[in-house]
mmCIF file of C-alpha atoms in Angstrom:
data_model
loop_
_atom_site.group_PDB
_atom_site.id
_atom_site.type_symbol
_atom_site.label_atom_id
_atom_site.label_comp_id
_atom_site.label_asym_id
_atom_site.label_seq_id
_atom_site.Cartn_x
_atom_site.Cartn_y
_atom_site.Cartn_z
ATOM 1 C CA UNK A 1 2.542 4.629 -5.034
ATOM 2 C CA UNK A 2 -1.202 4.115 -5.430
ATOM 3 C CA UNK A 3 -3.365 4.766 -8.480
ATOM 4 C CA UNK A 4 -7.148 5.014 -8.339
ATOM 5 C CA UNK A 5 -8.387 3.913 -11.771
ATOM 6 C CA UNK A 6 -11.828 5.312 -12.590
ATOM 7 C CA UNK A 7 -13.890 4.642 -15.686
ATOM 8 C CA UNK A 8 -15.657 7.475 -17.495
ATOM 9 C CA UNK A 9 -18.829 6.815 -15.428
ATOM 10 C CA UNK A 10 -16.889 7.477 -12.218
ATOM 11 C CA UNK A 11 -16.770 3.858 -11.004
ATOM 12 C CA UNK A 12 -13.560 2.801 -9.249
ATOM 13 C CA UNK A 13 -11.620 -0.320 -10.229
ATOM 14 C CA UNK A 14 -10.642 -2.505 -7.268
ATOM 15 C CA UNK A 15 -8.370 -5.505 -7.322
ATOM 16 C CA UNK A 16 -8.907 -8.572 -5.198
ATOM 17 C CA UNK A 17 -5.567 -9.611 -3.755
ATOM 18 C CA UNK A 18 -4.415 -13.121 -4.566
ATOM 19 C CA UNK A 19 -4.713 -15.724 -1.823
ATOM 20 C CA UNK A 20 -0.930 -16.149 -2.241
ATOM 21 C CA UNK A 21 -0.200 -12.625 -0.945
ATOM 22 C CA UNK A 22 1.471 -12.350 2.465
ATOM 23 C CA UNK A 23 -0.485 -9.235 3.460
ATOM 24 C CA UNK A 24 -4.308 -9.141 3.302
ATOM 25 C CA UNK A 25 -4.814 -12.118 0.940
ATOM 26 C CA UNK A 26 -8.250 -12.398 -0.660
ATOM 27 C CA UNK A 27 -9.365 -8.859 0.170
ATOM 28 C CA UNK A 28 -10.338 -6.080 -2.228
ATOM 29 C CA UNK A 29 -7.788 -3.284 -2.485
ATOM 30 C CA UNK A 30 -6.809 -0.069 -4.272
ATOM 31 C CA UNK A 31 -6.754 -0.261 -8.090
ATOM 32 C CA UNK A 32 -2.948 -0.211 -8.241
ATOM 33 C CA UNK A 33 -0.340 -0.110 -5.505
ATOM 34 C CA UNK A 34 3.324 -0.873 -5.225
ATOM 35 C CA UNK A 35 6.641 0.005 -3.690
ATOM 36 C CA UNK A 36 9.182 2.319 -5.280
ATOM 37 C CA UNK A 37 12.401 0.845 -6.587
ATOM 38 C CA UNK A 38 15.685 2.541 -5.613
ATOM 39 C CA UNK A 39 15.985 5.865 -7.458
ATOM 40 C CA UNK A 40 12.424 5.690 -8.798
ATOM 41 C CA UNK A 41 9.973 8.580 -8.341
ATOM 42 C CA UNK A 42 6.415 8.057 -7.143
ATOM 43 C CA UNK A 43 5.116 8.855 -10.637
ATOM 44 C CA UNK A 44 7.490 6.389 -12.280
ATOM 45 C CA UNK A 45 6.458 3.694 -9.793
ATOM 46 C CA UNK A 46 2.768 4.414 -10.360
ATOM 47 C CA UNK A 47 3.154 4.032 -14.143
ATOM 48 C CA UNK A 48 5.248 0.866 -13.762
ATOM 49 C CA UNK A 49 2.760 -0.683 -11.361
ATOM 50 C CA UNK A 50 -0.141 0.106 -13.734
ATOM 51 C CA UNK A 51 1.697 -1.840 -16.444
ATOM 52 C CA UNK A 52 2.718 -4.720 -14.168
ATOM 53 C CA UNK A 53 -0.523 -5.175 -12.226
ATOM 54 C CA UNK A 54 -3.193 -4.293 -14.812
ATOM 55 C CA UNK A 55 -1.377 -4.338 -18.142
ATOM 56 C CA UNK A 56 -2.199 -0.674 -18.791
ATOM 57 C CA UNK A 57 0.347 0.350 -21.409
ATOM 58 C CA UNK A 58 -1.160 3.714 -22.389
ATOM 59 C CA UNK A 59 0.708 6.902 -21.479
ATOM 60 C CA UNK A 60 -2.053 8.395 -19.345
ATOM 61 C CA UNK A 61 -2.121 11.681 -17.443
ATOM 62 C CA UNK A 62 -2.029 10.805 -13.744
ATOM 63 C CA UNK A 63 -3.405 13.388 -11.315
ATOM 64 C CA UNK A 64 -1.680 13.612 -7.918
ATOM 65 C CA UNK A 65 -4.395 13.668 -5.256
ATOM 66 C CA UNK A 66 -2.703 13.482 -1.831
ATOM 67 C CA UNK A 67 -0.011 11.866 0.325
ATOM 68 C CA UNK A 68 -0.454 10.057 3.629
ATOM 69 C CA UNK A 69 1.420 7.735 5.980
ATOM 70 C CA UNK A 70 0.162 4.174 6.429
ATOM 71 C CA UNK A 71 1.295 2.329 9.537
ATOM 72 C CA UNK A 72 0.125 -1.030 10.854
ATOM 73 C CA UNK A 73 1.588 -4.151 12.467
ATOM 74 C CA UNK A 74 3.163 -5.393 9.223
ATOM 75 C CA UNK A 75 3.645 -2.269 7.088
ATOM 76 C CA UNK A 76 5.049 1.218 7.309
ATOM 77 C CA UNK A 77 4.578 3.172 4.084
ATOM 78 C CA UNK A 78 4.459 6.756 2.887
ATOM 79 C CA UNK A 79 1.816 6.697 0.178
ATOM 80 C CA UNK A 80 1.305 9.086 -2.731
ATOM 81 C CA UNK A 81 -2.027 8.575 -4.496
ATOM 82 C CA UNK A 82 -2.778 9.399 -8.122
ATOM 83 C CA UNK A 83 -6.014 9.138 -10.098
ATOM 84 C CA UNK A 84 -6.660 8.375 -13.738
ATOM 85 C CA UNK A 85 -9.714 7.876 -15.935
ATOM 86 C CA UNK A 86 -9.354 4.813 -18.152
ATOM 87 C CA UNK A 87 -11.873 2.802 -20.167
ATOM 88 C CA UNK A 88 -9.444 0.526 -21.995
ATOM 89 C CA UNK A 89 -8.587 -3.119 -21.526
ATOM 90 C CA UNK A 90 -6.976 -4.451 -18.371
ATOM 91 C CA UNK A 91 -5.172 -7.738 -17.824
ATOM 92 C CA UNK A 92 -4.747 -8.368 -14.081
ATOM 93 C CA UNK A 93 -1.468 -10.040 -13.083
ATOM 94 C CA UNK A 94 -2.676 -13.458 -11.774
ATOM 95 C CA UNK A 95 0.143 -13.885 -9.231
ATOM 96 C CA UNK A 96 -0.970 -10.686 -7.493
ATOM 97 C CA UNK A 97 -4.652 -10.295 -8.381
ATOM 98 C CA UNK A 98 -7.318 -13.007 -8.294
ATOM 99 C CA UNK A 99 -9.959 -10.760 -9.874
ATOM 100 C CA UNK A 100 -10.826 -7.140 -10.487
ATOM 101 C CA UNK A 101 -13.821 -5.041 -11.405
ATOM 102 C CA UNK A 102 -15.261 -1.549 -11.311
ATOM 103 C CA UNK A 103 -17.297 -0.699 -8.218
ATOM 104 C CA UNK A 104 -19.881 2.050 -7.892
ATOM 105 C CA UNK A 105 -19.549 4.508 -5.030
ATOM 106 C CA UNK A 106 -22.595 3.011 -3.210
ATOM 107 C CA UNK A 107 -21.097 -0.492 -3.538
ATOM 108 C CA UNK A 108 -17.846 0.700 -1.964
ATOM 109 C CA UNK A 109 -19.637 2.597 0.803
ATOM 110 C CA UNK A 110 -21.707 -0.520 1.556
ATOM 111 C CA UNK A 111 -18.600 -2.709 1.783
ATOM 112 C CA UNK A 112 -16.704 -0.429 4.196
ATOM 113 C CA UNK A 113 -16.293 -2.086 7.578
ATOM 114 C CA UNK A 114 -17.482 -5.487 6.304
ATOM 115 C CA UNK A 115 -14.028 -7.095 6.285
ATOM 116 C CA UNK A 116 -13.890 -7.690 2.515
ATOM 117 C CA UNK A 117 -11.777 -4.577 1.868
ATOM 118 C CA UNK A 118 -8.200 -4.118 3.044
ATOM 119 C CA UNK A 119 -7.725 -1.726 5.968
ATOM 120 C CA UNK A 120 -5.313 0.228 3.753
ATOM 121 C CA UNK A 121 -8.028 0.730 1.115
ATOM 122 C CA UNK A 122 -10.529 1.797 3.776
ATOM 123 C CA UNK A 123 -8.014 4.405 4.904
ATOM 124 C CA UNK A 124 -7.527 5.372 1.237
ATOM 125 C CA UNK A 125 -11.266 6.006 0.968
ATOM 126 C CA UNK A 126 -11.142 8.265 4.034
ATOM 127 C CA UNK A 127 -8.498 10.368 2.310
ATOM 128 C CA UNK A 128 -10.339 10.334 -1.014
ATOM 129 C CA UNK A 129 -13.591 11.531 0.594
ATOM 130 C CA UNK A 130 -11.699 14.278 2.424
ATOM 131 C CA UNK A 131 -9.943 15.292 -0.812
ATOM 132 C CA UNK A 132 -13.318 15.306 -2.610
ATOM 133 C CA UNK A 133 -14.614 17.904 -0.199
ATOM 134 C CA UNK A 134 -11.707 20.201 -1.056
ATOM 135 C CA UNK A 135 -10.573 19.138 -4.548
ATOM 136 C CA UNK A 136 -12.321 18.232 -7.731
ATOM 137 C CA UNK A 137 -13.259 14.819 -9.047
ATOM 138 C CA UNK A 138 -10.819 13.208 -11.504
#
């Protein structure tokens, strides 16, 4: 389950993965992402991961955007992405996240292909741009 956390200006929060992570350490990634626990729905996992990774306790309305498969050498995941607008406090989990901040759309576009973003997030942006052509902005 992924959650794209936007602020009210439309900037997207990205987390920089801890250097201790096994997969893509030190790279900027989707706002929130995590695996489902047995019996957990995507929505339940998304809310849990928001609490665990960013300390977001508020009961926010998450908007389901799209689903897509992610396959690479080390991962095979079926991802469901949600979006939320949130301007409150965040407390990144230091074992998972070394830092986090809101990025403007031009900043993200400029970073694509530079190697500082995870391949999974770059794929996420492909889906988000495609959704934006057919959906509405969160």
